[in-house]
CSV table of C-alpha atoms in Angstrom, one decimal:
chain,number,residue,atom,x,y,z
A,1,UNK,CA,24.2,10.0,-22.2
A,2,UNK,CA,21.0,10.4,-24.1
A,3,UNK,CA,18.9,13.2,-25.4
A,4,UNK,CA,14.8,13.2,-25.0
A,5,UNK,CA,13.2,16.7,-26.5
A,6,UNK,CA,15.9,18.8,-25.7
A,7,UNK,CA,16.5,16.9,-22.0
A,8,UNK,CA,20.1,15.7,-21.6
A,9,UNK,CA,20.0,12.0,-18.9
A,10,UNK,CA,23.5,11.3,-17.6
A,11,UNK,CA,24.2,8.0,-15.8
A,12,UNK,CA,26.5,8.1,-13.1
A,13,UNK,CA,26.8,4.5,-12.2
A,14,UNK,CA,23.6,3.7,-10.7
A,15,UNK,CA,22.4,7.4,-10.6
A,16,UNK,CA,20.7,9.4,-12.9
A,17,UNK,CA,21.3,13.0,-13.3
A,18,UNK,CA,18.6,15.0,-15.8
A,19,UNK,CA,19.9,18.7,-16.7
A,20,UNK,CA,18.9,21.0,-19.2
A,21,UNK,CA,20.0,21.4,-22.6
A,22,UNK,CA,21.1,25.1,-23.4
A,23,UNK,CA,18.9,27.4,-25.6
A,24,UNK,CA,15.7,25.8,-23.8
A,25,UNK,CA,14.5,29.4,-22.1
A,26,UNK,CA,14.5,32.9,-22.6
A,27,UNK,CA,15.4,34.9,-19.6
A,28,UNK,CA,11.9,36.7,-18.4
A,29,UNK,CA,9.3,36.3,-20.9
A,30,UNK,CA,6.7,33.1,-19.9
A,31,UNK,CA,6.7,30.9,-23.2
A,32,UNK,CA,3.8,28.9,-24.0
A,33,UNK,CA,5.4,25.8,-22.2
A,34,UNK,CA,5.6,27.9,-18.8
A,35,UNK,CA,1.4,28.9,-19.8
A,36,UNK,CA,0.3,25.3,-20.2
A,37,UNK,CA,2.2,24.3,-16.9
A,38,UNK,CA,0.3,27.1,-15.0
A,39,UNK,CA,-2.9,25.5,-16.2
A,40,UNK,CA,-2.2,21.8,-14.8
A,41,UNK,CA,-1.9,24.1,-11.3
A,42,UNK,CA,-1.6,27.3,-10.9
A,43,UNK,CA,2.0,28.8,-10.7
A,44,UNK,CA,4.0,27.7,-8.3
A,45,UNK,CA,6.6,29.6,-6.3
A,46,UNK,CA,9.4,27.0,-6.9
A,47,UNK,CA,9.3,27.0,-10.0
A,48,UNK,CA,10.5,30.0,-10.5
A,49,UNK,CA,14.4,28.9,-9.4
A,50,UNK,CA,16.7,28.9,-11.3
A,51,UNK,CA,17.5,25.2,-13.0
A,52,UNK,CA,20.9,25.6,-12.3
A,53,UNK,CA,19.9,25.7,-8.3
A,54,UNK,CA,17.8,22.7,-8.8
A,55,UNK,CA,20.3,19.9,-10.2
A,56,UNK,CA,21.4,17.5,-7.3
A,57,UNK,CA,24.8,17.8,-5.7
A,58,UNK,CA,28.3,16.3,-7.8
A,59,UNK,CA,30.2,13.6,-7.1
A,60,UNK,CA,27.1,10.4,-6.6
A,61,UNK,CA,28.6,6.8,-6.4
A,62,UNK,CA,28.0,3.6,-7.6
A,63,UNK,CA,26.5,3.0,-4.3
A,64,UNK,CA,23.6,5.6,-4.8
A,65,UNK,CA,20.3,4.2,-5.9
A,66,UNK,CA,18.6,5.5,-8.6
A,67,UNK,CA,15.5,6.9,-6.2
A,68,UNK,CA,14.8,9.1,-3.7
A,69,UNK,CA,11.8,10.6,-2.1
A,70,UNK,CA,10.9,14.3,-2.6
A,71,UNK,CA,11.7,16.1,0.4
A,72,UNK,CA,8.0,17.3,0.6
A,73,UNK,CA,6.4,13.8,0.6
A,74,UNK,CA,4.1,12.7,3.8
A,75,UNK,CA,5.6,10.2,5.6
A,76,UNK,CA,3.1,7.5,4.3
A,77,UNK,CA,4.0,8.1,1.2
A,78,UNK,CA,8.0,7.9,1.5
A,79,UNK,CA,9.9,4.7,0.2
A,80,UNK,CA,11.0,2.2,3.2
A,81,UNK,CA,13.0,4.5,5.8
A,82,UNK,CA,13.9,2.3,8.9
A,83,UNK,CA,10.8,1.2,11.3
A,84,UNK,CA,8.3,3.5,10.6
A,85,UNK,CA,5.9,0.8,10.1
A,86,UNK,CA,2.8,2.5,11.1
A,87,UNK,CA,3.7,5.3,9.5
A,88,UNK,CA,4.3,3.3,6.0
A,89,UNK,CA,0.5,1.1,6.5
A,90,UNK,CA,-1.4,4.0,7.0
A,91,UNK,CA,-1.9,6.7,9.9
A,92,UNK,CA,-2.5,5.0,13.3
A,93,UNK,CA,-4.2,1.4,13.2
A,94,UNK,CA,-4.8,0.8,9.2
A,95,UNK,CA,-8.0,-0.6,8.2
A,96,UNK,CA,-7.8,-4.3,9.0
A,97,UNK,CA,-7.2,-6.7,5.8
A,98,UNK,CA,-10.8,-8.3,4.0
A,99,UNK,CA,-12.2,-11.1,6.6
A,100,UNK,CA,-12.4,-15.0,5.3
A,101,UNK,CA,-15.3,-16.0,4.7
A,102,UNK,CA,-17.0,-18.1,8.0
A,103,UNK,CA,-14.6,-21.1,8.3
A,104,UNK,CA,-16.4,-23.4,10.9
A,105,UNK,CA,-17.2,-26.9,10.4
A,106,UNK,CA,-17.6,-28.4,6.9
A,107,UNK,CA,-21.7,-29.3,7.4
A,108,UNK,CA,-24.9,-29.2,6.0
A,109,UNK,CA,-25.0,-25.3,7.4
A,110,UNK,CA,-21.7,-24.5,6.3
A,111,UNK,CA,-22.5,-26.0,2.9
A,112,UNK,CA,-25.8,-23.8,2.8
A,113,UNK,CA,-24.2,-20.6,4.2
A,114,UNK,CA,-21.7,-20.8,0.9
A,115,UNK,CA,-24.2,-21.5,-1.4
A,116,UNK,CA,-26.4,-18.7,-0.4
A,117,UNK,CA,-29.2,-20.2,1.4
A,118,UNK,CA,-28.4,-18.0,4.3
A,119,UNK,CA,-31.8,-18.8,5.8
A,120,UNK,CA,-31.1,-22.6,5.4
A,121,UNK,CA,-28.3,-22.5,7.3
A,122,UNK,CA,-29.4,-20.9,10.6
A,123,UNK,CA,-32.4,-23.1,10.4
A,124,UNK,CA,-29.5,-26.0,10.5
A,125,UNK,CA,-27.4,-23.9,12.8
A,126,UNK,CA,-29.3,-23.0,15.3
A,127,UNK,CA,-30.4,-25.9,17.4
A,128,UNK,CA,-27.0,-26.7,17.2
A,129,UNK,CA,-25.9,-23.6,18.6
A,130,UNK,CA,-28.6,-23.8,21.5
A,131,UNK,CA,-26.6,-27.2,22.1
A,132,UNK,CA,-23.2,-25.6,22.6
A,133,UNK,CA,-21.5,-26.1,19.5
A,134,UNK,CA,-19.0,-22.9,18.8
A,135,UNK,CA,-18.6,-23.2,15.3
A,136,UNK,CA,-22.5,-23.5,14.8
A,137,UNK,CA,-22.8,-20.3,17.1
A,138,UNK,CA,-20.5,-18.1,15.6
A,139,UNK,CA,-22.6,-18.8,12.1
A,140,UNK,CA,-25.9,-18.3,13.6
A,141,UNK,CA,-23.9,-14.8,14.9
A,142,UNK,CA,-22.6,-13.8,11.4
A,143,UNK,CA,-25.9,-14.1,9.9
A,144,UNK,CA,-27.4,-12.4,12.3
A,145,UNK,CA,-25.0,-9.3,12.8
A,146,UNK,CA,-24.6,-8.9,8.3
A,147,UNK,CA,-28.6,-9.7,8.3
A,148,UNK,CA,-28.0,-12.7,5.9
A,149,UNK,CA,-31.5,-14.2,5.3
A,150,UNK,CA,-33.2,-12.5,8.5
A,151,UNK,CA,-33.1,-8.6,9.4
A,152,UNK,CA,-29.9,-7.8,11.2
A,153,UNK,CA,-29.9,-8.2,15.3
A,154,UNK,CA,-26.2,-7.2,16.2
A,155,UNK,CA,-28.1,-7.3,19.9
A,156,UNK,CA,-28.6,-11.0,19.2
A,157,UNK,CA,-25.0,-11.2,17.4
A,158,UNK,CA,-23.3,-10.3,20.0
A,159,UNK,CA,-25.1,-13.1,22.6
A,160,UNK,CA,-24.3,-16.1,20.3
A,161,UNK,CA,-20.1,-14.4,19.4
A,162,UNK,CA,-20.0,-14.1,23.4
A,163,UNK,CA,-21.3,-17.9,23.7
A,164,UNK,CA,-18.9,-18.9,20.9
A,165,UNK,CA,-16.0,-17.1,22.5
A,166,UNK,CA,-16.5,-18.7,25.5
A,167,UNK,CA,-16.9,-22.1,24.0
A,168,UNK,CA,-12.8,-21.3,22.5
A,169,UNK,CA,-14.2,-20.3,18.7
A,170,UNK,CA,-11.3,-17.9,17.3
A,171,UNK,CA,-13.1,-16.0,14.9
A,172,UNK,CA,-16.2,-15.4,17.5
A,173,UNK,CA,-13.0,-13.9,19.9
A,174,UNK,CA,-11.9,-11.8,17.1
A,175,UNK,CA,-15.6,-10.6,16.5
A,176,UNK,CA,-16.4,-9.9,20.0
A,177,UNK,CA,-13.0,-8.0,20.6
A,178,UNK,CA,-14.1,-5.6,17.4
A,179,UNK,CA,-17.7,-5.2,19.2
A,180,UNK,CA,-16.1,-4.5,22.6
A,181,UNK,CA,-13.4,-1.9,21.2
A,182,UNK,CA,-16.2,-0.3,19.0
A,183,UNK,CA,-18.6,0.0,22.0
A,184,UNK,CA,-21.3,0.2,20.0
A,185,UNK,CA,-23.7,-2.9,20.9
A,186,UNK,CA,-21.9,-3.3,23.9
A,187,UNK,CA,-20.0,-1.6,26.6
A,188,UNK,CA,-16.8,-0.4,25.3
A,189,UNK,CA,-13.9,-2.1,27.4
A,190,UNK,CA,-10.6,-1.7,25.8
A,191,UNK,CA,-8.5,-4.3,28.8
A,192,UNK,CA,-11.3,-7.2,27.5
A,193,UNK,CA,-10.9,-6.1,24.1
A,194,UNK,CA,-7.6,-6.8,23.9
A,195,UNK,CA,-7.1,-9.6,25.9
A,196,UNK,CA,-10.2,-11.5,23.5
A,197,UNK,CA,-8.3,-10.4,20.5
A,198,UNK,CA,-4.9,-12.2,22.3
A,199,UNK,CA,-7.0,-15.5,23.0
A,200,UNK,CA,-8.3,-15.0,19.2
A,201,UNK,CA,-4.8,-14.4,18.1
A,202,UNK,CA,-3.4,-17.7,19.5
A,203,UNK,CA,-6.2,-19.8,18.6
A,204,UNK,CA,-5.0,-19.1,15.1
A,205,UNK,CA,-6.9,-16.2,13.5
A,206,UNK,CA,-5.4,-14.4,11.2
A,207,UNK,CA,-7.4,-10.9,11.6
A,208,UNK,CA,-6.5,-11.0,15.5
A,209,UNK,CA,-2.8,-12.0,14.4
A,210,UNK,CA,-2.3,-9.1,12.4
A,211,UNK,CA,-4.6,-6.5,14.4
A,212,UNK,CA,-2.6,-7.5,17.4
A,213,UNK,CA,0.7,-7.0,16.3
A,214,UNK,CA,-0.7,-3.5,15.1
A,215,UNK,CA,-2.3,-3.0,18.8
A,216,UNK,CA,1.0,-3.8,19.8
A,217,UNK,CA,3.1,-1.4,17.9
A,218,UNK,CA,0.9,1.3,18.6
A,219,UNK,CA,1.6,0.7,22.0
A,220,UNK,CA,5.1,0.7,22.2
A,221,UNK,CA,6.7,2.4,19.1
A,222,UNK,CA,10.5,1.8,17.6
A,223,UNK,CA,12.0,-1.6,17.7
A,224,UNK,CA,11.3,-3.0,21.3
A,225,UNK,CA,7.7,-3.6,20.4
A,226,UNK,CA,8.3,-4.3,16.5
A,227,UNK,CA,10.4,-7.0,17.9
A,228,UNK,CA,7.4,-8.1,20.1
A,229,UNK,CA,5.0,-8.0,17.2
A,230,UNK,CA,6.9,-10.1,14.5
A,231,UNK,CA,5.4,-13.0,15.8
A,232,UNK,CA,1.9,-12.1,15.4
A,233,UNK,CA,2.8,-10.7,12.1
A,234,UNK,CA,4.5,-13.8,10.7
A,235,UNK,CA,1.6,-16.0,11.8
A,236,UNK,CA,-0.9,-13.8,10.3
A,237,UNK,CA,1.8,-13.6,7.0
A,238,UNK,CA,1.8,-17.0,7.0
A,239,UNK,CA,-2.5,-17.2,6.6
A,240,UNK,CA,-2.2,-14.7,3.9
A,241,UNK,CA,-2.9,-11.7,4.9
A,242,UNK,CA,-1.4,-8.8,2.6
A,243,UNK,CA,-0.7,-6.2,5.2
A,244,UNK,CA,1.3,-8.9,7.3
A,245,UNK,CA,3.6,-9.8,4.9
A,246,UNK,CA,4.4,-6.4,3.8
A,247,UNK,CA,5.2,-5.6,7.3
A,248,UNK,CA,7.6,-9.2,7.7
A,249,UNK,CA,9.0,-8.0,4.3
A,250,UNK,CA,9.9,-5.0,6.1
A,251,UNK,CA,11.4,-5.7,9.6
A,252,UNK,CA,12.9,-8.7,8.3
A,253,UNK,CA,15.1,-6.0,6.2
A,254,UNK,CA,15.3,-3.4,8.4
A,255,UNK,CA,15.6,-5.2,12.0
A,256,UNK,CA,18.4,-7.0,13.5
A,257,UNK,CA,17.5,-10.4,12.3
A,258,UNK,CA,19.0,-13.8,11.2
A,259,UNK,CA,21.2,-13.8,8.1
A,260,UNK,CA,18.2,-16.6,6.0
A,261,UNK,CA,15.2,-14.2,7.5
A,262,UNK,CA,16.7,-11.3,6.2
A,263,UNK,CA,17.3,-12.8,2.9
A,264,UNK,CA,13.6,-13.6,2.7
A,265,UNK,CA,12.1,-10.2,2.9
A,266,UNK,CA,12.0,-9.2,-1.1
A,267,UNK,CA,9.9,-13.0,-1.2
A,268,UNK,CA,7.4,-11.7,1.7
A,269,UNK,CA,7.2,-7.8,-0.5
A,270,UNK,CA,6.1,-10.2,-3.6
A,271,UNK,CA,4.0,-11.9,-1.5
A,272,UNK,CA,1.7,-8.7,-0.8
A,273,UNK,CA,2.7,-7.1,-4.0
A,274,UNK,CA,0.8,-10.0,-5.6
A,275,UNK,CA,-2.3,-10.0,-3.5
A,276,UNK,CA,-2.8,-6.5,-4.8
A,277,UNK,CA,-1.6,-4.1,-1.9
A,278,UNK,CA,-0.3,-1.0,-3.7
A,279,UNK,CA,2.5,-0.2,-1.4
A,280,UNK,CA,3.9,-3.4,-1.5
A,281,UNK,CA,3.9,-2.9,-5.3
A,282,UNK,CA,5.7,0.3,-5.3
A,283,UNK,CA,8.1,-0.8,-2.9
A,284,UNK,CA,9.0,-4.0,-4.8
A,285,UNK,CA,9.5,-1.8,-8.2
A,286,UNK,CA,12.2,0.2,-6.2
A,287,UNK,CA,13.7,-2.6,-4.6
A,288,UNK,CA,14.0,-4.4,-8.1
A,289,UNK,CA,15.5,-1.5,-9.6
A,290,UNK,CA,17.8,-0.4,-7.2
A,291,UNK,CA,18.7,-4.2,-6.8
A,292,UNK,CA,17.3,-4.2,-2.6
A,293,UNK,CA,17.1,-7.6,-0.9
A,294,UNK,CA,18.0,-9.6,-4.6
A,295,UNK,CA,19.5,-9.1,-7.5
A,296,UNK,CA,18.1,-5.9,-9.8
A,297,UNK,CA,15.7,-5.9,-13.0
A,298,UNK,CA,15.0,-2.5,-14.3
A,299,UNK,CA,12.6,-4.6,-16.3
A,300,UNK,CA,10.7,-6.3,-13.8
A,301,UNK,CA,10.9,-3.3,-11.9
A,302,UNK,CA,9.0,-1.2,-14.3
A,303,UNK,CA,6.5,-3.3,-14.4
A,304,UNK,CA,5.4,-3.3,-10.6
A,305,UNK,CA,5.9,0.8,-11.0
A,306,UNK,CA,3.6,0.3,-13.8
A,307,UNK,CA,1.0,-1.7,-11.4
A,308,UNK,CA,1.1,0.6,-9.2
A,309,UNK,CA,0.6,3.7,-10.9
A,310,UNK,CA,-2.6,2.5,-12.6
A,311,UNK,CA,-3.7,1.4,-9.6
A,312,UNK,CA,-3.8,4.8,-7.9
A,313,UNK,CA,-0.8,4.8,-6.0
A,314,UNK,CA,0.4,8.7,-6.9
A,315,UNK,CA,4.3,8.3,-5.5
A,316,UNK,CA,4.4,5.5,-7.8
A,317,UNK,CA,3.1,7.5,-10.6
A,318,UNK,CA,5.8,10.3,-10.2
A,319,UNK,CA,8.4,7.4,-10.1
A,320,UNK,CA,7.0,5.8,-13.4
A,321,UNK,CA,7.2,9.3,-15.4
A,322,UNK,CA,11.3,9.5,-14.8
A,323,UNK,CA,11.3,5.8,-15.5
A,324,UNK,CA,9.8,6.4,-19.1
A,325,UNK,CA,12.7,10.0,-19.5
A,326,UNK,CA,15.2,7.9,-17.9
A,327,UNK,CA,14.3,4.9,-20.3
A,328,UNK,CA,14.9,2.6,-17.5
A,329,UNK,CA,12.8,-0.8,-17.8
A,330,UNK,CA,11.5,0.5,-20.8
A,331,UNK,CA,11.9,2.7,-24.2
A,332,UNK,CA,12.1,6.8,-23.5
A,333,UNK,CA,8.3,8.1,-24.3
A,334,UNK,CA,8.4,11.6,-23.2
A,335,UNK,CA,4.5,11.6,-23.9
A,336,UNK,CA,3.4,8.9,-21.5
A,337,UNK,CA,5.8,10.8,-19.0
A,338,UNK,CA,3.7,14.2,-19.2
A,339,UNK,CA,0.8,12.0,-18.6
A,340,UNK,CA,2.2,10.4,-15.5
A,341,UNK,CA,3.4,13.6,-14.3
A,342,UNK,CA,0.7,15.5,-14.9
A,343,UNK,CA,-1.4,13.1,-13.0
A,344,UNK,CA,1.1,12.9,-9.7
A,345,UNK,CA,0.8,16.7,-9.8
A,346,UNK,CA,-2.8,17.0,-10.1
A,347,UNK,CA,-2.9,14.6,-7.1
A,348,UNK,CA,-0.8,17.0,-5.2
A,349,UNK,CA,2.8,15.6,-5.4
A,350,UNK,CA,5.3,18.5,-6.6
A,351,UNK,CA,8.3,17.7,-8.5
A,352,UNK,CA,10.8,20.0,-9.5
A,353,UNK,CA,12.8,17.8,-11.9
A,354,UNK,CA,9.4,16.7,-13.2
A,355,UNK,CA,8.3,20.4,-13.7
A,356,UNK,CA,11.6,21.3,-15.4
A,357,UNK,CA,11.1,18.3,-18.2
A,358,UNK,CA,7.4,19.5,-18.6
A,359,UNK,CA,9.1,22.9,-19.6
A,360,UNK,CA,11.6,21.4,-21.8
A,361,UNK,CA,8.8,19.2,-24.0
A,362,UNK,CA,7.2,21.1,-27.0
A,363,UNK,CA,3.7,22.1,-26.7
A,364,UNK,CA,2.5,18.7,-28.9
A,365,UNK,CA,4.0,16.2,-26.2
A,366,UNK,CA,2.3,19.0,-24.0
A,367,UNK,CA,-1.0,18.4,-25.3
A,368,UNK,CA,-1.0,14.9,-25.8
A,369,UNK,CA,-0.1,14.1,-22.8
A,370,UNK,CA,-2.3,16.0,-20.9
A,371,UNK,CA,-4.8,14.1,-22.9
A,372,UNK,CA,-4.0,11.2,-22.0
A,373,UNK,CA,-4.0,11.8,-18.4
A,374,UNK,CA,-7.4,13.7,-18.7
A,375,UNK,CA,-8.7,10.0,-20.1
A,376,UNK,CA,-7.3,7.9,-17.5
A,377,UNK,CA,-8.3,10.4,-14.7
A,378,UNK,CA,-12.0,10.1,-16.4
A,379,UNK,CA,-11.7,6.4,-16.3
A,380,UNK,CA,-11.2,6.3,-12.6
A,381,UNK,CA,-13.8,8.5,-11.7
């Protein structure tokens, strides 16, 4: 047990109870704490409970983690619950991962294209292209559909990715599914859309892969077609797409898989977490924590909670304030957990426990923490 500004943490095995120490409140009359809360906010209705109707229920295990989500979260926002896999990457079909750079055949237009000397290259490209070679067509389409050295012609683009899909190219079959989908330069067609971004998928490109596996999903939600999208997923993993091995990090924990896949999920989570993918980050601080899919390190753990609070991710920045009361993975600092609070709930994200140890904190911590989270607010703007 251990006291931070007049907050008492217990630890019940793996759990963490915070309650209030006595002599904190006066019945009815707002003190200066309850004033400078209302300013983060404006009041709020729930925090005007009681706290004795706010502590969580007695008798937590050892088998309890140390987190759980606020029960007014949105569902993209919760910690890994089952197969809502969709629901975790972002509402419907997420934004498809950055595209690799053109990856045709190492020549003297390839060599110009990466240096810059974008006109250089379709003057190499294109009588190769008018020839039949696919990887010289899909160039001559990239620079014309991003305008690279000439004015943009996605009209022309979209001949030269229809030749180069033809001719077997992958990434021209991934490029002219988008264009067909989008129906913007040509005639939408979502049956030839998706059948181009299967040929694209199996002749090895990882955007298709993963877009795919998402089409697929989409299509048919729970674990029938999550089953039918690892595949696509673990191929497009395997190329290094972020996105894709969050998602093999998570049905390879969730699903009914082999004993060796399963035990390979928290190494696909670091995988993304690494690459820079927020969720992936917050989910591999909890899992470290709470010792999911490998062995626990509150230390480690703080740190990826740490990651991905300053990089924007607001559920992680409601975690990392009770990590800094709690004084797990790190010393108690009740002044960079106002800041992280305070941010969260300017972003939206209620907290009751939170909003209770903001009330128990003079009005010094107050301040300086509010400070502080003006400052990194500013720095983000």
């Amino acid at each position: 047990m251990q006291r931070v500004r007049g907050w008492i943490s217990v630890i019940l095995g793996s759990a963490i109870v915070i309650v209030a120490a006595p002599g904190l409140h006066a019945e009815n009359t707002p003190s200066a704490s309850e004033i400078a809360r209302k300013k983060l906010d404006g009041d709020v209705e729930s925090g005007k409970l009681q706290k004795g109707e706010r502590l969580p229920p007695a008798g937590l295990t050892t088998e309890q983690i140390i987190f759980s989500s606020p029960e007014n979260l949105n569902k993209q926002e919760q910690p890994s619950e089952g197969l809502t896999l969709l629901e975790r990457m972002g509402k419907g079909l997420p934004d498809l991962p950055p595209e690799k750079a053109f990856t045709g055949k190492l020549d003297d237009a390839y060599g110009a294209f990466q240096r810059g000397f974008y006109l250089s290259a379709l003057n190499i490209a294109l009588p190769k292209a008018q020839l039949g070679d696919a990887a010289s067509q899909t160039l001559v389409a990239e620079l014309l559909n991003n305008g690279l050295g000439v004015r943009r012609n996605p009209s022309d683009a979209v001949f030269w990715y229809d030749q180069a899909a033809k001719s077997g190219d992958p990434n021209a079959q991934y490029k002219y599914a988008l264009m067909l989908l989008e129906g913007k330069v040509v005639k939408q067609d979502r049956k030839a859309a998706d059948a181009m971004m299967r040929k694209a998928a199996e002749g090895g490109s990882r955007e298709a892969q993963f877009n795919i596996a998402q089409i697929m999903v989409a299509a048919e939600p729970g674990e029938p077609g999550l089953k039918k999208a690892l595949p696509y997923y673990e191929k497009a993993a395997a190329q290094g797409v972020p996105d894709a091995q969050y998602a093999v990090s998570q049905l390879y924990w969730q699903m009914d898989l082999p004993r060796e896949k399963r035990m390979e999920a928290r190494s696909w989570l670091l995988k993304a977490a690494l690459a820079g993918f927020d969720t992936a980050q917050y989910d591999m601080a909890v899992w470290l924590i709470n010792g999911i899919g490998g062995e626990r390190n509150v230390e480690e753990g703080f740190r990826w909670m740490s990651i991905a609070a300053n990089r924007g991710h607001v559920v992680a920045q409601n975690k990392l304030a009770k990590l800094y009361i709690n004084a797990i993975g790190t010393r108690p600092d009740p002044v960079e957990a106002t800041k992280w609070y305070v941010i969260s709930r300017k972003a939206g994200l209620a907290d009751l426990e939170l909003e209770d140890f903001f009330l128990g904190i003079d009005e010094a911590t107050q301040k300086e923490g509010i400070e502080r989270a003006d400052d990194f607010l500013a720095r983000k703007s």
